[in-house]
Short mmCIF file of N, CA and C in Angstrom, two decimals:
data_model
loop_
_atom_site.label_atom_id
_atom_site.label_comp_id
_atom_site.label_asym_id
_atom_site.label_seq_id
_atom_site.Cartn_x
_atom_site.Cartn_y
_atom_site.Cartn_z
N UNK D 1 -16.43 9.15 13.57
CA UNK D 1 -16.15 8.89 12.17
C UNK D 1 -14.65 9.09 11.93
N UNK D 2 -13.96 8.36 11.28
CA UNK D 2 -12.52 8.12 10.89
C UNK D 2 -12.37 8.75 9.91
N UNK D 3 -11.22 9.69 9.73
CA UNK D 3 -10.53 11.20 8.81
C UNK D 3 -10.33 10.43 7.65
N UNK D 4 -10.06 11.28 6.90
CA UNK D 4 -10.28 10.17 5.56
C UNK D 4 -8.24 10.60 5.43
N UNK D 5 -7.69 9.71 5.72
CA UNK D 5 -6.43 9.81 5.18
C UNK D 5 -5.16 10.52 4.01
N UNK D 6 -5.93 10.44 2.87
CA UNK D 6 -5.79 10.80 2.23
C UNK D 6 -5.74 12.23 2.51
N UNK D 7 -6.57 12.66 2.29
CA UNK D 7 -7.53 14.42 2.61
C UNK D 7 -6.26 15.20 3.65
N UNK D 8 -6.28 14.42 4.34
CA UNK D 8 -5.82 15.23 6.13
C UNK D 8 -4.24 15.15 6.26
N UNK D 9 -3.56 14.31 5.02
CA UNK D 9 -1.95 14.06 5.41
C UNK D 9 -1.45 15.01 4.67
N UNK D 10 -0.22 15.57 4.75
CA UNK D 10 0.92 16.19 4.53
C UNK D 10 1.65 15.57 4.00
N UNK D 11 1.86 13.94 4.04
CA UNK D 11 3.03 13.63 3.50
C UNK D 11 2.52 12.29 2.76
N UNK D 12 2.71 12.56 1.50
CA UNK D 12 1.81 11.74 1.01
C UNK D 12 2.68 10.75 0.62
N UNK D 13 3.70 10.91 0.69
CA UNK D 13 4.77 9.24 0.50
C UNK D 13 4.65 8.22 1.43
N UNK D 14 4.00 8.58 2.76
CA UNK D 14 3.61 7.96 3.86
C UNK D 14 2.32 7.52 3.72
N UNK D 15 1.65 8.18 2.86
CA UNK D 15 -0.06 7.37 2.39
C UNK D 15 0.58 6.63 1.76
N UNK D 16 1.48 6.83 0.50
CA UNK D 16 1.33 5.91 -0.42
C UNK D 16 2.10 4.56 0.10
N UNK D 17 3.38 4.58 1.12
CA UNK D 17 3.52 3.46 1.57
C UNK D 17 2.70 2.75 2.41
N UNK D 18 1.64 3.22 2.37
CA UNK D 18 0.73 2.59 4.32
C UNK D 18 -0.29 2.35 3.01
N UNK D 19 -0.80 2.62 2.25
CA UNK D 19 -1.48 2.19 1.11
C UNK D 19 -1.15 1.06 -0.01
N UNK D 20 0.52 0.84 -0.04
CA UNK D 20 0.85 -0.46 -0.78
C UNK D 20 0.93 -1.72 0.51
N UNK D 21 1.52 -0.88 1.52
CA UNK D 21 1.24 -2.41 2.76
C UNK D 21 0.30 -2.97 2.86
N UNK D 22 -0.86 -1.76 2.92
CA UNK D 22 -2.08 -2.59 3.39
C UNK D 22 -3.00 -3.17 2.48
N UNK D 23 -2.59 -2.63 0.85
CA UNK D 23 -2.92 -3.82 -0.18
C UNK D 23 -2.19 -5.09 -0.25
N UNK D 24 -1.02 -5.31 0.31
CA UNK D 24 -0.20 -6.30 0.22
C UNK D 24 -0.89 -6.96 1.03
N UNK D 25 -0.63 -6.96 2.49
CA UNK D 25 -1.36 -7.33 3.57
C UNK D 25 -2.59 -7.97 3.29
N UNK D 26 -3.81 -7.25 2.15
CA UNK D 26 -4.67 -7.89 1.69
C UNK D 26 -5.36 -8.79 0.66
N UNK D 27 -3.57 -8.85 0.00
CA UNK D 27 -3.24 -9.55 -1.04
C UNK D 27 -3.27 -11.21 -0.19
N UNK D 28 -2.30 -10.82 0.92
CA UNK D 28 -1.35 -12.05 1.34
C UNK D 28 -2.23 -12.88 2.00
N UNK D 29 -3.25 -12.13 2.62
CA UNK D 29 -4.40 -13.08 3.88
C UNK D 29 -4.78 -13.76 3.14
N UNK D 30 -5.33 -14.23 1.89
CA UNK D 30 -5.66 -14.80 1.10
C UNK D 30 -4.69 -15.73 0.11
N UNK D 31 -3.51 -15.78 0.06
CA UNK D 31 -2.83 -16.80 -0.07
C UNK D 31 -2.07 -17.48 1.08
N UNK D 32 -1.64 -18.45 0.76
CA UNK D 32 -1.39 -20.03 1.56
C UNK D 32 0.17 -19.42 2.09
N UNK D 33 1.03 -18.84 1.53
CA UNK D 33 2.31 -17.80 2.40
C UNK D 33 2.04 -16.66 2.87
N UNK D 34 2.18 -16.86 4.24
CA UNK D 34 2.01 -15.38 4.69
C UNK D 34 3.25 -14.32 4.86
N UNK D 35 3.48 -13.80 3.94
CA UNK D 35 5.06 -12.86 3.84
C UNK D 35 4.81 -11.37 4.24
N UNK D 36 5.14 -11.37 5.18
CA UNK D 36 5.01 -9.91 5.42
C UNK D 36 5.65 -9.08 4.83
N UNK D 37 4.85 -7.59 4.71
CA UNK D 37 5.67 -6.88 3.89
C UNK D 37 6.87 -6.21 3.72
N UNK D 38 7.52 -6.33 4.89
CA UNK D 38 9.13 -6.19 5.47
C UNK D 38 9.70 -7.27 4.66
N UNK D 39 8.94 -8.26 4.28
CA UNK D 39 10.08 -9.41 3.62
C UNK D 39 9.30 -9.35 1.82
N UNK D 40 8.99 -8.80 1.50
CA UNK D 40 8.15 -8.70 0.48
C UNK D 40 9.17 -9.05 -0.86
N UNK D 41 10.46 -8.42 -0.50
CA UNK D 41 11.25 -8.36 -1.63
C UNK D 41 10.89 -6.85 -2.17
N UNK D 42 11.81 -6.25 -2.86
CA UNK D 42 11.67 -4.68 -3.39
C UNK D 42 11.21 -5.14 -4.88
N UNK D 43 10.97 -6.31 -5.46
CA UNK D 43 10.12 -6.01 -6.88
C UNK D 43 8.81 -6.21 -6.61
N UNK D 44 8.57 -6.99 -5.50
CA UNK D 44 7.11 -7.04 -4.83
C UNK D 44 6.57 -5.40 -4.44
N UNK D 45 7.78 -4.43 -3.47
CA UNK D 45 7.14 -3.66 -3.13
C UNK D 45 6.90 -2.36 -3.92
N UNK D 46 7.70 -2.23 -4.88
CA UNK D 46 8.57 -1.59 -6.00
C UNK D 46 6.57 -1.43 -6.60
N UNK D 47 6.18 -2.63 -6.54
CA UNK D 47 5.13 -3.10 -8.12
C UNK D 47 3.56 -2.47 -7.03
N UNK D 48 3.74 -2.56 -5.45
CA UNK D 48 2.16 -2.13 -4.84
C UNK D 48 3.07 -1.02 -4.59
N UNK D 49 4.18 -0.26 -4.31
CA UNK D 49 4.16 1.25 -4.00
C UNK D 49 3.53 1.91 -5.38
N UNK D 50 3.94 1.36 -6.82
CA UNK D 50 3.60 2.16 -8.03
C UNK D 50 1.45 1.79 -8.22
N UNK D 51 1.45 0.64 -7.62
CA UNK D 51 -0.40 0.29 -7.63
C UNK D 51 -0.57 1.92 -6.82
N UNK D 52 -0.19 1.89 -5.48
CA UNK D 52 -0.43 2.90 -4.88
C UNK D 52 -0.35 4.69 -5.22
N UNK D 53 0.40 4.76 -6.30
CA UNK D 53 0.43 5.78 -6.51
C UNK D 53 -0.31 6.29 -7.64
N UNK D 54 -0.40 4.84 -8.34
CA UNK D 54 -2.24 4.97 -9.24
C UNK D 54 -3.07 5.52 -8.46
N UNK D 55 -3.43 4.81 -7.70
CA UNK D 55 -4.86 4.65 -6.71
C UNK D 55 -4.89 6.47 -6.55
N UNK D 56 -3.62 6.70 -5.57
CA UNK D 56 -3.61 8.54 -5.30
C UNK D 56 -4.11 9.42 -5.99
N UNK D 57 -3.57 9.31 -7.16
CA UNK D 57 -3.81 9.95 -8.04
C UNK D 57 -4.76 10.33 -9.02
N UNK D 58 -5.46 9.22 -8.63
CA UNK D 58 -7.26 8.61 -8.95
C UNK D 58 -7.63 9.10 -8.26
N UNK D 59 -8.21 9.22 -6.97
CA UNK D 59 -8.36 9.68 -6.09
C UNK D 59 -8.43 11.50 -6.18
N UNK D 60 -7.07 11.59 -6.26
CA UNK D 60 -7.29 12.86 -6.37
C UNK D 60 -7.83 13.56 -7.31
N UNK D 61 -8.11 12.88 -8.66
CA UNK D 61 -9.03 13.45 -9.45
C UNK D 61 -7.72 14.51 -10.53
#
């Protein structure tokens, strides 16, 4: 069984970036450009790092 991420990290700026990539990532498979998130542009990543830090914080209750 796989650690639940969240729970087990120390550094949670590193969840929250590995948490806006991999919403991006699952944004992008589904449209017709595939832009990775290295090329995302910073208002692209600017807008899923702050989704991501919703989500955390939800999360954490």
């Amino acid at each position: 069984m796989a650690r639940c991420r969240l729970c087990t990290s120390n550094d949670e700026d590193a969840v929250i970036e590995h948490l806006a990539e991999y919403t991006w990532n699952a944004r992008v498979e589904r449209m017709a450009e595939d832009v990775p998130w290295s090329e995302a542009g910073a208002t692209w990543q600017a807008l899923f790092r702050e989704y991501a830090v919703s989500v955390v914080q939800a999360l954490k209750g």
